mmCIF file of C-alpha atoms and ligand atoms in Angstrom:
data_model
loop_
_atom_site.group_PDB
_atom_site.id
_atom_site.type_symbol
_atom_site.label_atom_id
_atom_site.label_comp_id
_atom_site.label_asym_id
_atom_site.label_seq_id
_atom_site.Cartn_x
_atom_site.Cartn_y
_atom_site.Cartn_z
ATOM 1 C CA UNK A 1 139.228 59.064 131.677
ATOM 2 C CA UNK A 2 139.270 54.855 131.128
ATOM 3 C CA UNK A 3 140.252 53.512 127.795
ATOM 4 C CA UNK A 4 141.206 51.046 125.625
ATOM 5 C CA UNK A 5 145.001 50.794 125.685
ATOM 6 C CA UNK A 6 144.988 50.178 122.138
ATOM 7 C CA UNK A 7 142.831 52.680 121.175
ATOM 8 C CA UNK A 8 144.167 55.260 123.192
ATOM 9 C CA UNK A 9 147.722 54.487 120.866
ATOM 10 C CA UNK A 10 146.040 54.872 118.239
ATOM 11 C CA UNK A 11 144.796 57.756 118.945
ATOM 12 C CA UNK A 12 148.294 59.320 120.095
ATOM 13 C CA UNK A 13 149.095 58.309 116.339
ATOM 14 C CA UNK A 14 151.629 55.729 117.281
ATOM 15 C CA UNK A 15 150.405 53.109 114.639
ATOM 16 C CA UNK A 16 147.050 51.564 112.922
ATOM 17 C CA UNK A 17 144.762 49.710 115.437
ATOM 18 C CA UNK A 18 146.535 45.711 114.147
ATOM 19 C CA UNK A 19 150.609 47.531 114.364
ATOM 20 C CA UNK A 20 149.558 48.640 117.948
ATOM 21 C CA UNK A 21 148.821 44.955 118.974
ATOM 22 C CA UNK A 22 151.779 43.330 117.723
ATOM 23 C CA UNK A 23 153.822 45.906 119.692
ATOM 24 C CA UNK A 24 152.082 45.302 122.770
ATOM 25 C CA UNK A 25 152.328 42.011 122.516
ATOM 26 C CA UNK A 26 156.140 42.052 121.554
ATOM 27 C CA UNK A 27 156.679 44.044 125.181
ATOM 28 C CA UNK A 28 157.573 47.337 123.343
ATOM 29 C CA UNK A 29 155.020 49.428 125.309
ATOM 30 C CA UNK A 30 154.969 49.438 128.873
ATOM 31 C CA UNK A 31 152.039 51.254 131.343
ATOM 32 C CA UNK A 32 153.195 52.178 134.678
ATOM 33 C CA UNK A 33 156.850 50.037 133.468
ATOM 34 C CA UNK A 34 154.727 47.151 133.270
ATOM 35 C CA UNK A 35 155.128 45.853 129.385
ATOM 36 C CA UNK A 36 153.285 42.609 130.040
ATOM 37 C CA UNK A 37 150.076 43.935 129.095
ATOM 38 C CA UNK A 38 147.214 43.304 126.642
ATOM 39 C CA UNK A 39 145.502 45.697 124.261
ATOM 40 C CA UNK A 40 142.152 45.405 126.299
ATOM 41 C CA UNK A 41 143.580 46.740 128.731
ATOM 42 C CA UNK A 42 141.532 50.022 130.120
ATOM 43 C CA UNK A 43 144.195 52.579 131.247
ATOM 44 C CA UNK A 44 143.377 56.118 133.087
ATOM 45 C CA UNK A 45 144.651 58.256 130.782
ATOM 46 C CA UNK A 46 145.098 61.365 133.428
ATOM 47 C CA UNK A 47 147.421 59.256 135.904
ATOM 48 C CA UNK A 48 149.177 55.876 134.014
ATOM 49 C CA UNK A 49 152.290 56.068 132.105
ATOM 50 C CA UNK A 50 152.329 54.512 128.960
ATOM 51 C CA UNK A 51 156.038 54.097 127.029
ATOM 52 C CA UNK A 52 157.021 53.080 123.571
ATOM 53 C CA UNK A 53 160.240 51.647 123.347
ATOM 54 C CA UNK A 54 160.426 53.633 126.984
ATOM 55 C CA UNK A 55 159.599 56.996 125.839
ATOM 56 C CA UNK A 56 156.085 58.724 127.134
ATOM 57 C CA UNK A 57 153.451 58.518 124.851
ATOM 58 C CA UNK A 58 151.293 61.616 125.167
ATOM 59 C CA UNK A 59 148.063 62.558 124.074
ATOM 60 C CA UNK A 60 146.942 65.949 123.833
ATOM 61 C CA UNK A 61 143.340 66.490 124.262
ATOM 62 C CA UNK A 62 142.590 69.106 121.729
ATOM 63 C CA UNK A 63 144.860 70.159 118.833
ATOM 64 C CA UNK A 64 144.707 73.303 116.843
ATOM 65 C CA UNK A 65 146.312 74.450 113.473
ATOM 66 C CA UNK A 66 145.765 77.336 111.406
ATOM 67 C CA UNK A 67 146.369 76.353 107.597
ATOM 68 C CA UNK A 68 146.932 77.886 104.339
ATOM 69 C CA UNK A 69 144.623 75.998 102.229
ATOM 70 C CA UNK A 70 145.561 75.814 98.634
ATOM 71 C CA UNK A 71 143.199 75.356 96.049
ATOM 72 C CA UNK A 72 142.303 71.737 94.881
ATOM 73 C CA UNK A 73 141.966 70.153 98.651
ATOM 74 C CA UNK A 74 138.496 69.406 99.743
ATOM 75 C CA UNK A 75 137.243 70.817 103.141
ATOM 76 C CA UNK A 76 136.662 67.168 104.771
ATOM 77 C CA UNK A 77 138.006 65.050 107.707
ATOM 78 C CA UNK A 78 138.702 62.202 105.189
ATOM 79 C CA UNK A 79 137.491 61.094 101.393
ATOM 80 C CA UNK A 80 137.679 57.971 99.733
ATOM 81 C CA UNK A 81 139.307 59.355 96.707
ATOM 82 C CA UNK A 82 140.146 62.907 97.283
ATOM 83 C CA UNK A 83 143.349 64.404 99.254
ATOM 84 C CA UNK A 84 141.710 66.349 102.302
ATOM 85 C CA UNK A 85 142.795 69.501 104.577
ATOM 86 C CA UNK A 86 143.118 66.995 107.598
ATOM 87 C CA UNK A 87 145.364 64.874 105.288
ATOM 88 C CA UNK A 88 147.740 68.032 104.574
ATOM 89 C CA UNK A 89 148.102 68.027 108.770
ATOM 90 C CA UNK A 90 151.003 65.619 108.608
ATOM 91 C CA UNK A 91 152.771 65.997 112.404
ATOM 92 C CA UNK A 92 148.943 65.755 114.106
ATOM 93 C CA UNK A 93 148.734 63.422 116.936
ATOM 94 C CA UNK A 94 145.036 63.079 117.170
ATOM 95 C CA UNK A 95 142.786 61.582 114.687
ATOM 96 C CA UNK A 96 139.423 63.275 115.541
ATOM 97 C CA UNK A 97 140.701 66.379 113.774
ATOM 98 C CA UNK A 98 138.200 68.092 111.446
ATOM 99 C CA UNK A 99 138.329 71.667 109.556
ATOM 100 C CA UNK A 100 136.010 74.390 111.189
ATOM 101 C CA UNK A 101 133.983 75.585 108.531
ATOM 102 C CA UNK A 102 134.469 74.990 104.846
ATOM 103 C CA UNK A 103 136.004 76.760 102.188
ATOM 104 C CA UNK A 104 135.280 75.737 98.642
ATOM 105 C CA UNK A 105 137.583 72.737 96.775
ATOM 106 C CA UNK A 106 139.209 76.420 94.874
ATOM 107 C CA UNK A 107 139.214 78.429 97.883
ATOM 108 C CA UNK A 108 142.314 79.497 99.269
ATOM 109 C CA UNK A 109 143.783 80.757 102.709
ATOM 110 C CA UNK A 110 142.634 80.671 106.679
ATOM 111 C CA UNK A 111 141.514 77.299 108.015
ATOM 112 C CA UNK A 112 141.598 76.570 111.181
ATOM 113 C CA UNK A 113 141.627 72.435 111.779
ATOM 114 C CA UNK A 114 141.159 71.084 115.420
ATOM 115 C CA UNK A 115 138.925 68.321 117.293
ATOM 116 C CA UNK A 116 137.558 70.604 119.572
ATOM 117 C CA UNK A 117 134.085 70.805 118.904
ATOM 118 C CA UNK A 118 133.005 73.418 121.295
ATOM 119 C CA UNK A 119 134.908 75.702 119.308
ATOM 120 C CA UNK A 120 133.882 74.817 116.262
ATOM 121 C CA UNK A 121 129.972 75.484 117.635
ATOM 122 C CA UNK A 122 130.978 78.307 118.707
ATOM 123 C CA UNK A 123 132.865 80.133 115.960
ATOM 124 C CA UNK A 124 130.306 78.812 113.153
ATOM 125 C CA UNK A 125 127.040 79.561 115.389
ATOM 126 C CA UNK A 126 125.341 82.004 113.207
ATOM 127 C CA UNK A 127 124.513 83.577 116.389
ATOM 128 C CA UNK A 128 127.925 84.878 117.421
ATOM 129 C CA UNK A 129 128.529 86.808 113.783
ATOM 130 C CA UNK A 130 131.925 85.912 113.477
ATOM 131 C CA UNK A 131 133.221 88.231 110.823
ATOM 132 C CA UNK A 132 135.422 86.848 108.092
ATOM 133 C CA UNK A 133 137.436 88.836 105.444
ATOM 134 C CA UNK A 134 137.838 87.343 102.163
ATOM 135 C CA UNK A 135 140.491 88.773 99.494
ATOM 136 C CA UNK A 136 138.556 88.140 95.996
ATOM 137 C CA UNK A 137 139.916 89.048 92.549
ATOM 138 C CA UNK A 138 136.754 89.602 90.988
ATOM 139 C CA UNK A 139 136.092 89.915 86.974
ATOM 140 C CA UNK A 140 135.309 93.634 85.770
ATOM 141 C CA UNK A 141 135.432 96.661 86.880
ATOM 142 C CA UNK A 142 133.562 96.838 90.469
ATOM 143 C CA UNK A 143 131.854 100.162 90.806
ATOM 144 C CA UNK A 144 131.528 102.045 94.072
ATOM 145 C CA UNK A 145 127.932 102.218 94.045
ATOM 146 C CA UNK A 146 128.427 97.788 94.726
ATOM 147 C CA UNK A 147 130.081 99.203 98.533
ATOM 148 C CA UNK A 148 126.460 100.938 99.369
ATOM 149 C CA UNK A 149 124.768 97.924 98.138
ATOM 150 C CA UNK A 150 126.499 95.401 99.879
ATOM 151 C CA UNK A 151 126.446 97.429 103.273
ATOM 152 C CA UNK A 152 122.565 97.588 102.435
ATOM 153 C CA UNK A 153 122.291 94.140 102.442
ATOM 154 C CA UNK A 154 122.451 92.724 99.024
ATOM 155 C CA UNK A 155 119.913 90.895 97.510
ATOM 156 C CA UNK A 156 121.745 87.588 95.975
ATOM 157 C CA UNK A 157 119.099 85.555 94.141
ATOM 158 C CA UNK A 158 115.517 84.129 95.526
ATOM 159 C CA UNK A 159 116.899 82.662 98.751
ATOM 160 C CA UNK A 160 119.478 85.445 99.671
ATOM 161 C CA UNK A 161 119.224 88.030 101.169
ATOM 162 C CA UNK A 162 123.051 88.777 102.837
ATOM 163 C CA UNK A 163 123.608 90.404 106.015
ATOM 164 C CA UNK A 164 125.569 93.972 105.501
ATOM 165 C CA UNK A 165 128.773 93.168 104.890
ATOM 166 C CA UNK A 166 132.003 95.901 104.197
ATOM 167 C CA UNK A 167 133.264 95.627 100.632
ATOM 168 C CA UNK A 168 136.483 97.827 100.124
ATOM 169 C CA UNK A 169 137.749 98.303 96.672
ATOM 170 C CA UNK A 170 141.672 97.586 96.274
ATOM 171 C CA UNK A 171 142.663 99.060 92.648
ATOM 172 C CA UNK A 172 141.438 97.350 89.204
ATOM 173 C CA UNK A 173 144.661 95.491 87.160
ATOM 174 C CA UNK A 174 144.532 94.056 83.509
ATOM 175 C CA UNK A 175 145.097 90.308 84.308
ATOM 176 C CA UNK A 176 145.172 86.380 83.023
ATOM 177 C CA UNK A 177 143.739 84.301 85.767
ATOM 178 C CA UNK A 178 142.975 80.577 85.228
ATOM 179 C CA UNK A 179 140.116 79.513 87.327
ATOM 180 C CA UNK A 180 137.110 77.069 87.719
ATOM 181 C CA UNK A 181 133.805 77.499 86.105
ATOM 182 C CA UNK A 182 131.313 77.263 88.548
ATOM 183 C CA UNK A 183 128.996 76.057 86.155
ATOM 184 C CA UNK A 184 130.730 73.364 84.152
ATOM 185 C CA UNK A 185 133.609 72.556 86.612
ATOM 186 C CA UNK A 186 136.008 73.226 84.252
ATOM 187 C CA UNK A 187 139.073 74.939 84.059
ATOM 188 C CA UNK A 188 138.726 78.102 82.080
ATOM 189 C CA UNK A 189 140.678 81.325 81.667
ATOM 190 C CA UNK A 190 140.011 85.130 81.758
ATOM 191 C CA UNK A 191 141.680 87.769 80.403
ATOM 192 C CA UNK A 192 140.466 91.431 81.355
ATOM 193 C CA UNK A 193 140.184 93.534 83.482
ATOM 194 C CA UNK A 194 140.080 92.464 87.470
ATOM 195 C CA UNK A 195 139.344 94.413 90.571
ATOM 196 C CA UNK A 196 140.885 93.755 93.446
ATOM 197 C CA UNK A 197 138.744 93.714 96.615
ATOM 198 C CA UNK A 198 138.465 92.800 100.579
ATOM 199 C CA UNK A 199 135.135 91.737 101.482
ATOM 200 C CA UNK A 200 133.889 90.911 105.405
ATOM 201 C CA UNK A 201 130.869 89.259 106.185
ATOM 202 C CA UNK A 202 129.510 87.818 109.174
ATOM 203 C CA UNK A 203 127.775 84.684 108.150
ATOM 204 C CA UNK A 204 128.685 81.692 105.982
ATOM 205 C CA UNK A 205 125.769 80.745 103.498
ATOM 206 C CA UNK A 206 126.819 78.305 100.686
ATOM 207 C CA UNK A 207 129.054 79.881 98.160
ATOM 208 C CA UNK A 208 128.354 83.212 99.896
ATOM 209 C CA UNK A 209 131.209 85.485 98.401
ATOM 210 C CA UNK A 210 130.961 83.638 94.716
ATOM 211 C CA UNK A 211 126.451 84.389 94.885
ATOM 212 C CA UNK A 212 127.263 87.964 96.091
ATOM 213 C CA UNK A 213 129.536 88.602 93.065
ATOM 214 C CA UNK A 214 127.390 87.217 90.606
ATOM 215 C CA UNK A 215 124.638 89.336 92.136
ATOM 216 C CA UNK A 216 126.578 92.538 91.107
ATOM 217 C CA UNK A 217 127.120 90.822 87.578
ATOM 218 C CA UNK A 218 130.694 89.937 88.220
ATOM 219 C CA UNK A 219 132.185 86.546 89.182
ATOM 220 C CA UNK A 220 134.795 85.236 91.844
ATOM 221 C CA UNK A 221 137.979 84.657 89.985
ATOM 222 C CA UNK A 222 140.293 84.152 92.771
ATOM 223 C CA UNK A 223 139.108 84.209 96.425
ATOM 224 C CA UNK A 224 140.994 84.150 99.665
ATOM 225 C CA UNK A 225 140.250 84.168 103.496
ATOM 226 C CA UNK A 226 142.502 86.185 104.959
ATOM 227 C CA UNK A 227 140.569 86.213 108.510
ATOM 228 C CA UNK A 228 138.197 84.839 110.981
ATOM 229 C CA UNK A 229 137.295 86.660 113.631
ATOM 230 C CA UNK A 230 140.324 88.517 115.570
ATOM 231 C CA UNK A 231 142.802 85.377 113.924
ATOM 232 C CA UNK A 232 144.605 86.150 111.122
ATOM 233 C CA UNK A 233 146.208 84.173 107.947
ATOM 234 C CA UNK A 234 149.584 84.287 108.918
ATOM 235 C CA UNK A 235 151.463 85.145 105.609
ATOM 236 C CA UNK A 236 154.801 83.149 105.989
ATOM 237 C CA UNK A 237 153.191 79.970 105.811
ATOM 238 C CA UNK A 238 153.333 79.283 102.022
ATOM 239 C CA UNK A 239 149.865 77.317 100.357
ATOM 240 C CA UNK A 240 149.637 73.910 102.119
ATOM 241 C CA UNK A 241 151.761 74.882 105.250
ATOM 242 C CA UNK A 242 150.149 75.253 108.859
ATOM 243 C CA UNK A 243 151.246 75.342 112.194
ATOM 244 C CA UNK A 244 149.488 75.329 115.693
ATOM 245 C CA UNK A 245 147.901 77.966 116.535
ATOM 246 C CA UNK A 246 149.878 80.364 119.409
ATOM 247 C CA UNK A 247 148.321 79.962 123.114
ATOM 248 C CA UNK A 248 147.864 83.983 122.274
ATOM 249 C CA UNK A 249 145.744 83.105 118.858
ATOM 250 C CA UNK A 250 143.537 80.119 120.698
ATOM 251 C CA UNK A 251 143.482 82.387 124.187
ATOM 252 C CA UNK A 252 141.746 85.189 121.867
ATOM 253 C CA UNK A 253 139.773 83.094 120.050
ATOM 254 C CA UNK A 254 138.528 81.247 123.409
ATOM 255 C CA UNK A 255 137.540 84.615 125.215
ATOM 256 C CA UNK A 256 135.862 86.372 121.991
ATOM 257 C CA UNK A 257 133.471 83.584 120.940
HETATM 258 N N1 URA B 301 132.296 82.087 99.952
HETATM 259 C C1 URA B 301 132.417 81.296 98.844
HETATM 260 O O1 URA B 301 131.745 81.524 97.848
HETATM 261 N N2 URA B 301 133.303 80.272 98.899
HETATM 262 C C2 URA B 301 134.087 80.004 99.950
HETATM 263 O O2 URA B 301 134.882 79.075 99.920
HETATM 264 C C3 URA B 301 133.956 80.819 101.087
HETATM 265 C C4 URA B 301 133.049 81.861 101.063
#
């Protein structure tokens, strides 16, 4: 591919678009050991060499991280005034990265954040029914009769209807959980009685987990994606961490959607 040899610094994260000038023009990046080149230049990005300060600049086409989104961080590429997930990927080299699908700004857990876009199509077509599990401390005591109702395929308000989806009941605690109101966007606290539960579904409607909830007259204190299709959270990575995905993860999510 021809481009820009500016742009294609840049994009290898090197520096901002003006930084990447003055060092071309200062001789401190060479293509094929030429350094008396300008920024205009159009380079072939499968066969030239470029160098900084004589060490290979590379530029990997597609970049993938799985990241343990703490609450707080907005699902976005980038935001005027708000920190985003893509700003939590520190060591990226590309700066077309996005986050496939969205979890809410309070949402915590599995994100995956890449530039590939035929992925992303892919693993949020609402054809391909990718399932993900969601751990959700929910307010109350959740019922049994709620697991037949939301393999039925609950009924969440006027323009819901979900897809059957497996709730499994974890135990029920006495807790103190500070979280955000839906309502007035405040922070509030509860103290009761939680259930702990896992739920899977395999679509991704707007507040989806929180409507379904509310729909069995509870509410989403805490909620958690623990999965997305066969990839899993992986639980060393603290809230905030990532890493790149394995070439086993990506491999497995490649083949399956
Ligand atoms: N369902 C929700 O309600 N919120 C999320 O962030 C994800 C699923």
């Amino acid at each position: 591919m021809l481009e820009r040899l500016d742009k294609y610094l840049v994009e290898a994260g090197i520096a901002s678009r003006s930084k990447v000038k003055e060092l071309i023009k200062k001789g401190r990046i060479s293509v094929n050991d030429n350094n008396k080149v300008k920024a205009e230049l159009k380079i072939n990005t499968e066969t030239d060499i470029v160098k900084f300060d004589g060490k290979e600049v590379l530029l990997e086409e597609f970049e993938y991280f799985m990241l343990n989104k703490p609450a707080g961080i907005i699902s976005a590429s980038m935001d005027k005034k708000a920190k985003t997930v893509v700003d939590l990927i520190t060591d990226k080299t590309r700066h077309d990265l996005f986050p496939i699908g969205r979890l809410d700004k309070d949402t915590h857990g599995l994100l995956i954040i890449s530039n590939d876009g035929d992925l992303a199509h892919r693993l949020l077509s609402p054809k391909k029914h990718v399932s993900k599990t969601y751990f959700v401390k929910a307010r109350g005591h959740i019922r049994n009769e709620a697991i037949k109702l939301f393999n039925d395929g609950l009924i969440v308000d006027e323009e819901l209807t979900a897809k059957p989806a497996t709730l499994k009941i974890l135990n029920t605690a006495h807790e103190t959980i500070n979280y955000i109101d839906e309502n007035s966007r405040q922070e509030c606290q509860y103290s009761g009685e939680v259930t702990y539960c896992e739920v899977t579904i395999k679509e991704g409607k707007y507040h989806q987990i929180k409507r379904m909830f509310k729909a069995i007259d509870s509410e989403v204190l805490y909620l958690k994606r623990l999965s997305m299709g066969n990839l899993k959270l992986d639980e060393s990575l603290d809230e905030g961490q990532y890493r790149p995905l394995t070439p086993k993860e990506l491999k497995d999510l490649q083949e399956n959607f």
